[in-house]
């Protein structure tokens, strides 16, 4: 769901919101039974329409939340490393490589909200939208896996966990952001080595003038 969330380049919208952009209010007769995959889709859609980040996350699979927690722990460690290990003149550039609110997120839920902020903020929830995420058919490969087809022609996958259906729609994007943060960690480690070497050389010079390479600007 979090396309290029940690990239210093302009951030594409969350892929999951390609679905959300087609949401609309539907008739009162539709299924909202959370014990069914199509009912869960409609409840999930309603949470997106309300721009309710915690509720959206509550409908996500355990794999999604586990990867989110791993991403949060990694980003928090990176924030601490930048704060304590980078020279003051390089901290601003390093922090600018992350979207607003990401480094400051104190919980996985806050991180999820920060990553979704732009997509939700730009989401048009007026009644003029199409009926995109209204279910038209449900296919179950087994008792714990279901795919729901929508009027927008999308397929939304669900898994049954502890008797409830959870969507996997954001798993791929969270995993991609985790992979990207892992790559950032390698750059961060290299930069911290450069900083340590600069400090060592400075101590050896005992204040004598000289130029040395600067750490990379990202992260």
Tab-separated table of C-alpha atoms in Angstrom:
chain	number	residue	atom	x	y	z
A	1	UNK	CA	0.000	0.000	0.000
A	2	UNK	CA	2.937	2.333	0.602
A	3	UNK	CA	4.422	3.006	-2.786
A	4	UNK	CA	7.866	4.650	-2.521
A	5	UNK	CA	7.044	5.659	1.025
A	6	UNK	CA	10.655	6.032	2.055
A	7	UNK	CA	11.997	7.394	-1.192
A	8	UNK	CA	13.390	10.922	-1.481
A	9	UNK	CA	11.749	11.150	-4.909
A	10	UNK	CA	8.134	12.281	-5.396
A	11	UNK	CA	5.936	9.625	-3.870
A	12	UNK	CA	3.415	7.780	-6.080
A	13	UNK	CA	0.021	7.220	-4.564
A	14	UNK	CA	-0.652	4.066	-2.615
A	15	UNK	CA	-1.631	1.298	-4.963
A	16	UNK	CA	-4.417	0.193	-2.672
A	17	UNK	CA	-6.063	3.552	-3.142
A	18	UNK	CA	-6.573	2.867	-6.826
A	19	UNK	CA	-9.387	0.756	-5.442
A	20	UNK	CA	-10.510	3.341	-2.940
A	21	UNK	CA	-10.882	6.049	-5.548
A	22	UNK	CA	-13.846	4.128	-6.912
A	23	UNK	CA	-15.711	3.813	-3.635
A	24	UNK	CA	-19.252	4.946	-3.136
A	25	UNK	CA	-22.119	4.573	-0.737
A	26	UNK	CA	-24.365	1.668	-1.698
A	27	UNK	CA	-27.841	0.463	-0.936
A	28	UNK	CA	-28.843	-0.527	2.579
A	29	UNK	CA	-29.455	-4.131	1.511
A	30	UNK	CA	-25.828	-4.987	0.842
A	31	UNK	CA	-24.056	-7.515	3.001
A	32	UNK	CA	-21.973	-6.085	5.852
A	33	UNK	CA	-21.566	-9.333	7.763
A	34	UNK	CA	-17.886	-9.443	8.879
A	35	UNK	CA	-18.029	-13.238	9.024
A	36	UNK	CA	-18.175	-13.219	5.212
A	37	UNK	CA	-15.529	-12.017	2.779
A	38	UNK	CA	-17.871	-9.741	0.816
A	39	UNK	CA	-19.337	-8.319	4.020
A	40	UNK	CA	-15.823	-7.570	5.263
A	41	UNK	CA	-15.035	-5.834	1.974
A	42	UNK	CA	-17.984	-3.503	2.472
A	43	UNK	CA	-17.005	-2.718	6.073
A	44	UNK	CA	-13.427	-2.123	4.925
A	45	UNK	CA	-14.696	0.165	2.157
A	46	UNK	CA	-16.724	2.133	4.680
A	47	UNK	CA	-13.588	2.648	6.813
A	48	UNK	CA	-11.739	4.014	3.785
A	49	UNK	CA	-14.663	6.297	2.951
A	50	UNK	CA	-14.443	7.687	6.489
A	51	UNK	CA	-10.653	8.007	6.142
A	52	UNK	CA	-10.360	6.007	9.356
A	53	UNK	CA	-6.745	4.781	9.400
A	54	UNK	CA	-6.995	2.620	12.558
A	55	UNK	CA	-10.115	0.908	11.228
A	56	UNK	CA	-8.458	0.305	7.864
A	57	UNK	CA	-5.457	-1.253	9.578
A	58	UNK	CA	-7.796	-3.330	11.714
A	59	UNK	CA	-9.063	-5.036	8.573
A	60	UNK	CA	-5.551	-5.946	7.397
A	61	UNK	CA	-3.984	-9.383	7.607
A	62	UNK	CA	-1.609	-10.498	10.329
A	63	UNK	CA	1.185	-10.602	7.742
A	64	UNK	CA	0.522	-6.946	6.933
A	65	UNK	CA	0.682	-5.871	10.579
A	66	UNK	CA	3.769	-8.013	11.244
A	67	UNK	CA	5.642	-6.406	8.343
A	68	UNK	CA	4.451	-2.990	9.486
A	69	UNK	CA	5.884	-3.614	12.957
A	70	UNK	CA	9.189	-4.711	11.434
A	71	UNK	CA	9.249	-1.614	9.236
A	72	UNK	CA	8.475	0.611	12.215
A	73	UNK	CA	11.287	-0.875	14.297
A	74	UNK	CA	13.764	-0.398	11.451
A	75	UNK	CA	12.713	3.188	10.741
A	76	UNK	CA	12.843	4.102	14.442
A	77	UNK	CA	16.375	2.711	14.648
A	78	UNK	CA	17.336	4.728	11.573
A	79	UNK	CA	15.866	7.890	13.066
A	80	UNK	CA	17.905	7.363	16.220
A	81	UNK	CA	21.083	6.655	14.233
A	82	UNK	CA	20.653	9.825	12.177
A	83	UNK	CA	19.977	11.891	15.272
A	84	UNK	CA	22.925	10.621	17.283
A	85	UNK	CA	25.446	9.666	14.608
A	86	UNK	CA	25.185	12.281	11.866
A	87	UNK	CA	26.866	15.686	11.958
A	88	UNK	CA	24.359	18.485	12.403
A	89	UNK	CA	24.893	19.776	8.867
A	90	UNK	CA	23.836	16.428	7.364
A	91	UNK	CA	20.806	15.618	9.528
A	92	UNK	CA	18.348	17.750	7.586
A	93	UNK	CA	19.210	16.157	4.236
A	94	UNK	CA	19.057	12.660	5.713
A	95	UNK	CA	15.647	13.231	7.290
A	96	UNK	CA	14.314	14.738	4.063
A	97	UNK	CA	14.637	11.305	2.443
A	98	UNK	CA	11.584	10.162	4.433
A	99	UNK	CA	7.955	11.260	3.994
A	100	UNK	CA	6.522	13.635	6.597
A	101	UNK	CA	5.719	11.963	9.893
A	102	UNK	CA	7.521	8.678	9.198
A	103	UNK	CA	10.585	9.246	11.369
A	104	UNK	CA	8.438	10.704	14.139
A	105	UNK	CA	5.931	7.812	14.232
A	106	UNK	CA	6.129	6.321	17.716
A	107	UNK	CA	3.954	3.280	16.983
A	108	UNK	CA	3.319	1.025	13.971
A	109	UNK	CA	-0.191	2.478	13.827
A	110	UNK	CA	1.202	6.009	13.647
A	111	UNK	CA	3.589	4.903	10.905
A	112	UNK	CA	0.692	3.417	8.937
A	113	UNK	CA	-1.209	6.683	9.315
A	114	UNK	CA	1.813	8.707	8.157
A	115	UNK	CA	2.281	6.524	5.094
A	116	UNK	CA	-1.415	6.770	4.216
A	117	UNK	CA	-1.767	10.459	4.945
A	118	UNK	CA	-1.435	11.817	1.430
A	119	UNK	CA	-3.582	9.114	-0.171
A	120	UNK	CA	-6.391	9.543	2.324
A	121	UNK	CA	-6.143	13.311	2.246
A	122	UNK	CA	-6.623	13.381	-1.522
A	123	UNK	CA	-9.389	10.762	-1.527
A	124	UNK	CA	-12.686	12.118	-2.844
A	125	UNK	CA	-15.471	10.546	-0.809
A	126	UNK	CA	-18.382	12.394	-2.381
A	127	UNK	CA	-21.526	10.471	-3.278
A	128	UNK	CA	-20.853	11.048	-6.957
A	129	UNK	CA	-18.225	8.317	-7.068
A	130	UNK	CA	-18.785	4.956	-8.717
A	131	UNK	CA	-19.666	1.781	-6.889
A	132	UNK	CA	-16.140	0.382	-7.233
A	133	UNK	CA	-15.658	-1.690	-4.102
A	134	UNK	CA	-19.137	-3.141	-3.964
A	135	UNK	CA	-18.828	-6.909	-4.194
A	136	UNK	CA	-20.274	-8.707	-7.193
A	137	UNK	CA	-18.908	-12.219	-6.604
A	138	UNK	CA	-16.879	-14.225	-4.114
A	139	UNK	CA	-14.518	-17.072	-4.955
A	140	UNK	CA	-13.051	-19.245	-2.200
A	141	UNK	CA	-10.038	-21.414	-2.991
A	142	UNK	CA	-10.381	-23.030	0.426
A	143	UNK	CA	-11.956	-22.326	3.809
A	144	UNK	CA	-9.369	-19.675	4.687
A	145	UNK	CA	-8.765	-17.873	1.383
A	146	UNK	CA	-11.251	-15.863	-0.646
A	147	UNK	CA	-11.191	-13.403	-3.521
A	148	UNK	CA	-13.929	-10.804	-3.908
A	149	UNK	CA	-14.687	-9.342	-7.318
A	150	UNK	CA	-15.944	-5.764	-7.393
A	151	UNK	CA	-18.011	-3.650	-9.737
A	152	UNK	CA	-14.822	-1.800	-10.650
A	153	UNK	CA	-13.373	-5.022	-12.032
A	154	UNK	CA	-10.876	-5.375	-9.186
A	155	UNK	CA	-10.125	-8.507	-7.189
A	156	UNK	CA	-9.569	-8.060	-3.454
A	157	UNK	CA	-8.017	-10.996	-1.610
A	158	UNK	CA	-8.863	-12.030	1.945
A	159	UNK	CA	-7.612	-14.593	4.440
A	160	UNK	CA	-9.553	-15.970	7.379
A	161	UNK	CA	-7.732	-15.401	10.673
A	162	UNK	CA	-9.251	-16.407	14.013
A	163	UNK	CA	-12.647	-16.660	12.376
A	164	UNK	CA	-12.515	-13.176	10.778
A	165	UNK	CA	-11.732	-12.183	7.211
A	166	UNK	CA	-8.740	-9.875	6.739
A	167	UNK	CA	-7.582	-8.217	3.545
A	168	UNK	CA	-4.128	-8.788	2.082
A	169	UNK	CA	-4.436	-5.782	-0.241
A	170	UNK	CA	-1.564	-3.864	1.407
A	171	UNK	CA	0.868	-6.741	2.000
A	172	UNK	CA	2.870	-6.227	-1.181
A	173	UNK	CA	3.318	-2.493	-0.648
A	174	UNK	CA	4.340	-2.811	2.998
A	175	UNK	CA	6.833	-5.499	2.007
A	176	UNK	CA	8.225	-3.237	-0.729
A	177	UNK	CA	8.674	-0.404	1.762
A	178	UNK	CA	10.376	-2.775	4.174
A	179	UNK	CA	12.789	-3.865	1.451
A	180	UNK	CA	13.508	-0.243	0.623
A	181	UNK	CA	14.141	0.630	4.253
A	182	UNK	CA	16.532	-2.321	4.459
A	183	UNK	CA	18.469	-0.911	1.500
A	184	UNK	CA	18.508	2.484	3.189
A	185	UNK	CA	20.002	0.806	6.230
A	186	UNK	CA	22.987	-0.302	4.189
A	187	UNK	CA	23.590	3.287	3.064
A	188	UNK	CA	23.119	4.504	6.606
A	189	UNK	CA	25.688	2.019	7.909
A	190	UNK	CA	28.191	3.151	5.278
A	191	UNK	CA	27.598	6.795	6.143
A	192	UNK	CA	28.092	6.177	9.841
A	193	UNK	CA	31.433	4.545	9.036
A	194	UNK	CA	32.428	7.649	7.069
A	195	UNK	CA	31.412	9.865	9.982
A	196	UNK	CA	33.422	7.737	12.404
A	197	UNK	CA	36.468	7.940	10.137
A	198	UNK	CA	36.096	11.699	9.797
A	199	UNK	CA	35.968	12.015	13.551
A	200	UNK	CA	39.061	9.835	13.894
A	201	UNK	CA	40.987	11.891	11.370
A	202	UNK	CA	39.908	15.098	13.050
A	203	UNK	CA	41.227	13.866	16.354
A	204	UNK	CA	44.516	12.893	14.715
A	205	UNK	CA	44.858	16.320	13.143
A	206	UNK	CA	44.137	17.923	16.492
A	207	UNK	CA	42.317	20.731	14.817
A	208	UNK	CA	44.663	21.158	11.831
A	209	UNK	CA	42.879	22.341	8.625
A	210	UNK	CA	42.019	19.842	5.944
A	211	UNK	CA	39.207	18.545	3.801
A	212	UNK	CA	37.597	15.132	4.003
A	213	UNK	CA	34.751	13.452	2.135
A	214	UNK	CA	31.220	14.041	3.419
A	215	UNK	CA	28.698	11.291	4.025
A	216	UNK	CA	26.011	10.635	1.420
A	217	UNK	CA	22.924	12.820	1.741
A	218	UNK	CA	20.529	9.830	1.935
A	219	UNK	CA	19.556	8.630	4.292
